[in-house]
Tab-separated table of C-alpha atoms and ligand atoms in Angstrom:
chain	number	residue	atom	x	y	z
A	3	MET	CA	0.000	0.000	0.000
A	4	SER	CA	1.396	3.385	-0.867
A	5	ILE	CA	1.106	6.479	1.331
A	6	THR	CA	0.014	9.724	-0.321
A	7	ILE	CA	0.275	12.989	1.607
A	8	LEU	CA	-0.774	16.515	0.629
A	9	ALA	CA	1.240	19.194	2.453
A	10	ILE	CA	0.588	22.916	2.739
A	11	GLU	CA	3.125	25.607	3.693
A	12	SER	CA	1.928	29.153	4.423
A	13	SER	CA	4.162	30.429	7.242
A	14	CYS	CA	5.420	33.590	5.589
A	15	ASP	CA	5.016	34.964	2.072
A	16	GLU	CA	5.012	31.830	-0.087
A	17	THR	CA	1.866	29.760	-0.585
A	18	SER	CA	2.999	26.244	-1.385
A	19	ALA	CA	1.485	22.776	-1.760
A	20	ALA	CA	3.226	19.460	-2.373
A	21	VAL	CA	2.245	15.852	-2.919
A	22	CYS	CA	4.457	13.117	-1.505
A	23	VAL	CA	4.035	9.416	-2.291
A	24	ASP	CA	6.042	6.970	-0.175
A	25	GLY	CA	8.642	9.629	0.664
A	26	LYS	CA	9.031	10.845	-2.935
A	27	ILE	CA	7.970	14.392	-3.765
A	28	LEU	CA	5.800	14.254	-6.910
A	29	SER	CA	4.969	17.959	-6.960
A	30	ASN	CA	6.078	21.058	-5.080
A	31	PHE	CA	4.256	24.125	-6.333
A	32	ILE	CA	5.183	27.531	-4.864
A	33	ALA	CA	3.320	30.818	-5.410
A	34	THR	CA	5.429	33.814	-4.396
A	35	GLN	CA	3.735	37.003	-3.227
A	36	ALA	CA	5.050	39.960	-5.207
A	37	VAL	CA	2.823	42.390	-3.281
A	38	HIS	CA	5.472	42.943	-0.556
A	39	GLU	CA	8.272	44.207	-2.819
A	40	GLN	CA	7.058	47.810	-2.815
A	41	TYR	CA	7.156	47.878	1.022
A	42	GLY	CA	10.711	46.556	1.443
A	43	GLY	CA	9.578	43.637	3.627
A	44	VAL	CA	6.692	41.261	4.249
A	45	VAL	CA	3.459	43.003	5.353
A	46	PRO	CA	1.678	40.359	7.496
A	47	GLU	CA	-1.905	41.354	6.706
A	48	LEU	CA	-1.221	41.441	2.960
A	49	ALA	CA	0.460	38.029	3.246
A	50	SER	CA	-2.663	36.498	4.878
A	51	ARG	CA	-4.896	37.922	2.148
A	52	ALA	CA	-2.621	36.682	-0.622
A	53	HIS	CA	-2.562	33.188	0.954
A	54	MET	CA	-6.369	33.172	0.846
A	55	GLN	CA	-6.322	34.039	-2.844
A	56	HIS	CA	-3.606	31.494	-3.683
A	57	ILE	CA	-4.451	28.472	-1.579
A	58	VAL	CA	-7.135	26.831	-3.750
A	59	PRO	CA	-5.312	27.179	-7.104
A	60	VAL	CA	-1.976	26.182	-5.494
A	61	VAL	CA	-3.382	22.965	-3.976
A	62	ASP	CA	-5.203	22.215	-7.214
A	63	ARG	CA	-2.012	22.675	-9.208
A	64	ALA	CA	0.063	20.473	-6.855
A	65	LEU	CA	-2.502	17.659	-7.118
A	66	LYS	CA	-2.672	17.947	-10.916
A	67	GLU	CA	1.123	17.988	-11.350
A	68	ALA	CA	1.332	14.850	-9.194
A	69	GLY	CA	-1.498	13.191	-11.126
A	70	ARG	CA	-3.434	12.619	-7.887
A	71	ARG	CA	-6.970	13.417	-6.706
A	72	LEU	CA	-8.301	14.352	-3.282
A	73	SER	CA	-9.666	10.819	-2.977
A	74	ASP	CA	-6.094	9.418	-3.253
A	75	LEU	CA	-4.885	11.226	-0.121
A	76	ASP	CA	-4.019	9.351	3.079
A	77	ALA	CA	-3.201	12.435	5.175
A	78	ILE	CA	-3.127	16.232	5.061
A	79	ALA	CA	-0.149	18.107	6.522
A	80	PHE	CA	0.349	21.768	7.307
A	81	THR	CA	2.948	24.106	8.826
A	82	GLN	CA	1.885	24.669	12.423
A	83	ALA	CA	4.767	26.902	13.639
A	84	PRO	CA	6.645	29.182	13.602
A	85	GLY	CA	5.575	31.990	11.278
A	86	LEU	CA	3.213	34.904	10.802
A	87	ILE	CA	0.080	33.931	12.684
A	88	GLY	CA	-2.389	35.179	10.045
A	89	SER	CA	-0.495	33.341	7.304
A	90	LEU	CA	-0.272	30.127	9.319
A	91	LEU	CA	-4.012	30.292	10.043
A	92	VAL	CA	-4.923	30.204	6.349
A	93	GLY	CA	-2.927	27.016	5.683
A	94	ALA	CA	-4.010	25.413	8.964
A	95	GLN	CA	-7.715	26.068	8.391
A	96	PHE	CA	-7.529	24.827	4.833
A	97	ALA	CA	-5.738	21.635	5.893
A	98	LYS	CA	-8.227	21.051	8.717
A	99	SER	CA	-11.181	21.492	6.378
A	100	LEU	CA	-9.739	18.958	3.960
A	101	SER	CA	-8.930	16.553	6.780
A	102	LEU	CA	-12.502	16.820	8.071
A	103	ALA	CA	-14.125	16.552	4.648
A	104	LEU	CA	-12.002	13.569	3.554
A	105	ASN	CA	-11.913	11.978	7.013
A	106	LYS	CA	-8.111	11.619	6.817
A	107	PRO	CA	-5.501	12.286	9.523
A	108	LEU	CA	-4.155	15.801	10.030
A	109	ILE	CA	-0.387	16.170	10.526
A	110	ALA	CA	1.156	19.300	12.108
A	111	VAL	CA	4.712	20.144	11.031
A	112	HIS	CA	7.309	22.466	12.558
A	113	HIS	CA	8.699	24.737	9.845
A	114	MET	CA	12.299	24.726	11.130
A	115	GLN	CA	12.392	20.942	11.554
A	116	ALA	CA	11.058	20.675	8.013
A	117	HIS	CA	13.913	22.871	6.703
A	118	VAL	CA	16.345	20.365	8.279
A	119	LEU	CA	14.534	17.307	6.884
A	120	ALA	CA	14.524	18.820	3.364
A	121	ASN	CA	17.899	17.068	3.257
A	122	LEU	CA	16.058	13.712	3.252
A	123	ILE	CA	14.113	14.455	0.059
A	124	GLU	CA	16.710	13.457	-2.502
A	125	ASP	CA	19.619	11.018	-2.733
A	126	PRO	CA	22.300	10.909	-1.485
A	127	LYS	CA	20.871	11.478	1.980
A	128	PRO	CA	22.869	12.216	5.161
A	129	GLY	CA	23.225	9.439	7.733
A	130	PHE	CA	22.145	9.923	11.359
A	131	PRO	CA	23.250	11.723	13.414
A	132	PHE	CA	23.905	14.694	11.158
A	133	LEU	CA	24.440	18.406	11.716
A	134	CYS	CA	22.386	20.984	9.869
A	135	LEU	CA	23.057	24.689	9.600
A	136	THR	CA	19.574	26.156	9.096
A	137	VAL	CA	19.794	29.667	7.726
A	138	SER	CA	16.664	31.566	6.781
A	139	GLY	CA	15.138	35.028	6.929
A	140	GLY	CA	13.973	34.451	10.499
A	141	HIS	CA	16.359	31.853	11.936
A	142	THR	CA	19.979	30.796	12.175
A	143	GLN	CA	20.535	27.520	13.972
A	144	ILE	CA	22.888	24.588	14.157
A	145	VAL	CA	20.727	21.511	14.664
A	146	ARG	CA	21.913	18.063	15.706
A	147	CYS	CA	19.545	15.601	14.065
A	148	GLU	CA	19.424	12.089	15.588
A	149	SER	CA	16.452	10.830	13.572
A	150	PRO	CA	13.490	12.343	11.670
A	151	HIS	CA	11.735	12.543	15.050
A	152	GLN	CA	14.537	13.715	17.280
A	153	MET	CA	16.611	16.831	16.848
A	154	SER	CA	17.989	19.564	19.057
A	155	ILE	CA	19.320	23.086	18.581
A	156	ILE	CA	22.974	23.248	19.648
A	157	GLY	CA	23.642	26.822	18.523
A	158	GLU	CA	21.602	29.800	17.347
A	159	THR	CA	21.644	33.512	16.717
A	160	ILE	CA	21.333	35.853	19.667
A	161	ASP	CA	20.008	38.695	17.483
A	162	ASP	CA	19.488	38.906	13.677
A	163	ALA	CA	19.190	35.856	11.433
A	164	ALA	CA	21.682	35.311	8.590
A	165	GLY	CA	18.970	36.105	6.006
A	166	GLU	CA	18.218	39.348	7.840
A	167	ALA	CA	21.921	40.194	7.779
A	168	PHE	CA	21.851	39.791	3.989
A	169	ASP	CA	18.555	41.677	3.588
A	170	LYS	CA	19.444	44.550	5.946
A	171	SER	CA	22.883	44.974	4.336
A	172	ALA	CA	21.213	45.053	0.926
A	173	LYS	CA	18.780	47.705	2.167
A	174	LEU	CA	21.706	49.871	3.328
A	175	LEU	CA	23.105	49.539	-0.204
A	176	GLY	CA	19.777	50.700	-1.656
A	177	LEU	CA	18.895	47.284	-3.098
A	178	PRO	CA	15.247	46.093	-3.165
A	179	TYR	CA	13.780	43.409	-0.829
A	180	PRO	CA	14.658	40.589	-0.484
A	181	GLY	CA	18.265	41.648	-0.972
A	182	GLY	CA	19.983	38.317	-0.194
A	183	PRO	CA	19.829	36.962	-3.754
A	184	LEU	CA	21.048	40.340	-5.118
A	185	ILE	CA	24.077	40.440	-2.815
A	186	ASP	CA	24.824	36.896	-4.038
A	187	LYS	CA	24.541	38.057	-7.658
A	188	TYR	CA	26.789	41.147	-7.338
A	189	ALA	CA	29.277	39.302	-5.107
A	190	LYS	CA	30.101	36.948	-7.991
A	191	THR	CA	32.194	39.599	-9.757
A	192	GLY	CA	33.574	41.292	-6.619
A	193	ASP	CA	36.697	40.984	-4.481
A	194	PRO	CA	35.739	39.414	-1.102
A	195	ASN	CA	38.926	40.696	0.567
A	196	ARG	CA	38.712	44.331	-0.536
A	197	PHE	CA	36.809	45.579	2.553
A	198	LYS	CA	37.192	44.062	6.008
A	199	PHE	CA	34.137	43.756	8.253
A	200	PRO	CA	34.428	42.525	11.864
A	201	GLU	CA	33.766	38.940	12.971
A	202	PRO	CA	32.039	38.965	16.386
A	203	GLN	CA	33.427	36.780	19.184
A	204	ILE	CA	30.309	35.025	20.480
A	205	PRO	CA	30.579	32.168	22.996
A	206	ALA	CA	29.769	28.506	22.281
A	207	LEU	CA	28.001	27.722	18.996
A	208	ASN	CA	25.910	30.886	18.917
A	209	PHE	CA	25.881	33.616	16.268
A	210	SER	CA	25.429	37.378	16.192
A	211	PHE	CA	24.875	39.568	13.140
A	212	SER	CA	23.738	42.898	14.578
A	213	GLY	CA	27.313	44.229	15.002
A	214	LEU	CA	28.031	43.514	11.347
A	215	LYS	CA	24.985	45.530	10.293
A	216	THR	CA	26.161	48.504	12.390
A	217	ALA	CA	29.706	48.194	11.030
A	218	ILE	CA	28.357	48.261	7.470
A	219	LEU	CA	26.198	51.310	8.259
A	220	TYR	CA	29.197	53.293	9.626
A	221	PHE	CA	31.425	52.098	6.775
A	222	LEU	CA	28.930	53.371	4.192
A	223	GLN	CA	28.337	56.681	6.016
A	224	GLU	CA	32.083	57.283	6.214
A	225	ASN	CA	32.804	56.495	2.578
A	226	THR	CA	29.813	58.233	0.992
A	227	LYS	CA	30.745	61.437	2.887
A	228	THR	CA	33.777	61.891	0.640
A	229	ASN	CA	32.368	60.130	-2.425
A	230	PRO	CA	28.566	60.117	-2.911
A	231	SER	CA	28.851	57.481	-5.667
A	232	PHE	CA	30.971	55.143	-3.499
A	233	VAL	CA	28.312	52.396	-3.413
A	234	GLU	CA	27.642	52.444	-7.169
A	235	GLU	CA	31.351	52.425	-8.009
A	236	ASN	CA	32.188	49.585	-5.610
A	237	LEU	CA	28.966	47.571	-5.433
A	238	ALA	CA	30.457	44.202	-6.434
A	239	ASP	CA	33.384	44.465	-3.986
A	240	ILE	CA	31.129	45.641	-1.134
A	241	CYS	CA	28.672	42.772	-1.740
A	242	ALA	CA	31.492	40.215	-2.007
A	243	SER	CA	33.095	41.498	1.222
A	244	ILE	CA	29.791	41.456	3.163
A	245	GLN	CA	28.941	37.970	1.872
A	246	HIS	CA	32.439	36.749	2.711
A	247	ARG	CA	32.050	37.877	6.334
A	248	ILE	CA	28.524	36.414	6.786
A	249	ILE	CA	29.794	33.094	5.406
A	250	SER	CA	32.890	33.070	7.633
A	251	ILE	CA	30.720	33.740	10.730
A	252	LEU	CA	28.493	30.785	9.748
A	253	MET	CA	31.222	28.363	8.676
A	254	ASN	CA	33.454	28.958	11.711
A	255	LYS	CA	30.643	27.851	14.021
A	256	VAL	CA	29.781	24.849	11.850
A	257	LYS	CA	33.438	23.787	11.968
A	258	LYS	CA	33.394	24.152	15.755
A	259	ALA	CA	30.168	22.115	16.000
A	260	ALA	CA	31.603	19.324	13.838
A	261	ALA	CA	34.825	19.243	15.879
A	262	GLU	CA	32.957	19.180	19.207
A	263	THR	CA	30.433	16.494	18.220
A	264	GLY	CA	32.660	14.417	15.956
A	265	ILE	CA	29.803	14.333	13.405
A	266	LYS	CA	30.932	14.231	9.782
A	267	ASP	CA	27.608	14.410	7.907
A	268	VAL	CA	26.943	18.137	7.564
A	269	CYS	CA	23.985	19.773	5.802
A	270	ILE	CA	22.685	23.252	5.189
A	271	ALA	CA	19.049	24.256	4.813
A	272	GLY	CA	16.789	27.312	4.651
A	273	GLY	CA	16.555	30.215	2.228
A	274	VAL	CA	20.156	31.384	2.680
A	275	SER	CA	21.436	27.926	1.670
A	276	ALA	CA	20.569	29.099	-1.852
A	277	ASN	CA	23.596	31.424	-1.543
A	278	SER	CA	26.264	30.359	-4.013
A	279	GLY	CA	29.151	31.485	-1.768
A	280	LEU	CA	27.832	29.500	1.212
A	281	ARG	CA	27.278	26.420	-0.943
A	282	ALA	CA	30.845	26.637	-2.246
A	283	ALA	CA	32.241	27.242	1.264
A	284	LEU	CA	30.455	24.170	2.673
A	285	LYS	CA	31.750	22.001	-0.166
A	286	GLU	CA	35.309	23.326	0.170
A	287	THR	CA	35.415	22.979	3.972
A	288	GLY	CA	33.827	19.531	3.711
A	289	ASP	CA	36.464	18.370	1.215
A	290	LYS	CA	39.232	19.672	3.464
A	291	LEU	CA	37.872	18.197	6.719
A	292	LYS	CA	36.563	14.970	5.122
A	293	TRP	CA	32.893	15.649	5.848
A	294	ASN	CA	30.019	14.335	3.778
A	295	THR	CA	28.174	17.508	2.810
A	296	PHE	CA	24.553	17.866	1.684
A	297	ILE	CA	22.549	20.772	0.296
A	298	PRO	CA	18.914	20.407	-0.797
A	299	ALA	CA	17.981	21.280	-4.375
A	300	PHE	CA	17.175	24.975	-4.752
A	301	GLN	CA	13.377	24.459	-4.745
A	302	TYR	CA	13.655	22.739	-1.336
A	303	CYS	CA	15.918	25.433	0.202
A	304	THR	CA	13.568	28.413	0.307
A	305	ASP	CA	10.116	28.035	1.860
A	306	ASN	CA	8.299	25.133	0.200
A	307	ALA	CA	5.701	22.484	0.954
A	308	GLY	CA	7.976	19.643	-0.228
A	309	MET	CA	9.887	19.846	3.050
A	310	ILE	CA	6.596	19.857	5.000
A	311	ALA	CA	5.516	16.761	3.055
A	312	ILE	CA	8.701	14.754	3.745
A	313	THR	CA	8.509	15.612	7.468
A	314	ALA	CA	4.838	14.608	7.503
A	315	TYR	CA	5.703	11.309	5.791
A	316	TYR	CA	7.976	10.316	8.700
A	317	LYS	CA	5.338	11.472	11.201
A	318	PHE	CA	2.719	9.387	9.379
A	319	LEU	CA	4.965	6.313	9.585
A	320	ALA	CA	5.293	6.934	13.341
A	321	GLY	CA	1.510	7.312	13.675
A	322	GLU	CA	1.758	10.989	14.680
A	323	SER	CA	-1.377	12.968	13.841
A	324	VAL	CA	-3.114	15.861	15.618
A	325	ALA	CA	-6.687	16.754	16.590
A	326	LEU	CA	-8.742	19.226	14.567
A	327	ASN	CA	-8.561	21.759	17.405
A	328	THR	CA	-4.758	22.073	17.093
A	329	SER	CA	-3.850	25.753	16.737
A	330	PRO	CA	-1.001	27.234	14.731
A	331	SER	CA	1.588	29.159	16.722
A	332	ALA	CA	3.800	32.103	15.781
A	333	LYS	CA	6.462	30.927	18.233
A	334	ALA	CA	9.359	28.650	17.416
A	335	GLU	CA	9.158	26.264	20.410
A	336	TRP	CA	10.232	22.693	19.553
B	411	KG4	O1	13.768	30.095	4.321
B	411	KG4	P1	13.308	31.318	3.622
B	411	KG4	O2	12.795	31.201	2.217
B	411	KG4	O3	12.185	32.044	4.444
B	411	KG4	C1	12.174	32.086	5.817
B	411	KG4	O4	11.660	31.104	6.448
B	411	KG4	O5	12.719	33.088	6.346
B	411	KG4	O6	14.518	32.379	3.654
B	411	KG4	C2	14.418	33.650	3.090
B	411	KG4	C3	15.773	34.362	3.254
B	411	KG4	C4	15.727	35.842	2.879
B	411	KG4	O7	16.387	36.569	3.902
B	411	KG4	C5	16.528	35.899	1.572
B	411	KG4	O8	17.192	37.122	1.364
B	411	KG4	C6	17.512	34.769	1.777
B	411	KG4	O9	16.750	33.738	2.396
B	411	KG4	N1	18.083	34.289	0.519
B	411	KG4	C7	19.390	34.470	0.186
B	411	KG4	C8	19.546	33.914	-1.104
B	411	KG4	N2	18.344	33.419	-1.513
B	411	KG4	C9	17.461	33.645	-0.495
B	411	KG4	N3	20.401	35.035	0.870
B	411	KG4	C10	21.599	35.052	0.270
B	411	KG4	N4	21.840	34.547	-0.965
B	411	KG4	C11	20.858	33.978	-1.690
B	411	KG4	N5	21.110	33.477	-2.890
B	412	ZN	ZN1	11.763	29.045	6.097
């Protein structure tokens, strides 16, 4: 008997649905909300409204691409936490309605755990235990993953997330939101060693990015005082230097985590794992230190329902479902 799961992700500004059959993702459709661009960040109320507009066509499309019908489903999964509460509510209510109408189990998934388990979607997969650096717009964590059901945070940011560091730096440079992918793009032709930004000394396996943001602000104020076109003239080198520092902050802690735990299977996940410099740095460090390194395919790095579906598949196998009165939560508690 095969197991077919429909998963819905609506925690932030992407409405996504995926169909998973026996642990294989058959479709992973993602509708991005362009409405936020003009505001330089996600506007929660607009995100909720856009989810309501997108959810029916997105689910329909995911089912069609997978060649499955509602009557084929064995369970419905949704992102329960963390995220924007209004956005989460849309996906949760939709999933509950389907679960009730089809009389199929409802599976609640933690968004950050799903980012980690995105590494189990495609082959080759990491062995357990593995380490995962989860870097997104809202979170920066090093997770020790013992099994699909057991993982713990062994390091995390004490202020901004890595994605925020990219986005806030980009904003200071006058680039539109989200700036992370643009910094990545301009960094490709720049010199990463041209400008030196500080690396904070934070204890244990934790991260901090707020000092970097302030350093960049003062650096730009200082340089544009004497040359108003400083940013335009040096954009590639500035982007490359900022990216270089964010990556070194991340990789130094991952190296420390691997040394302390003795774990050699190392993954990255989350939106920032789409960054080409970070991907290259993980590969290079892994080759040097003899790690097995894993990075999900691009479509499973940024917010997507495929990762919710794979997490739900393991929960289904373990018989984990939730009652219809389960509420979504904005908080990230594990
Ligand atoms: O995981 P994600 O899609 O959403 C959250 O759960 O936050 O991550 C979004 C973050 C944004 O900060 C975005 O700028 C960043 O991922 N991002 C990148 C790149 N692609 C996405 N940052 C740097 N380089 C990229 N190529
Ligand atoms: Zn995310």
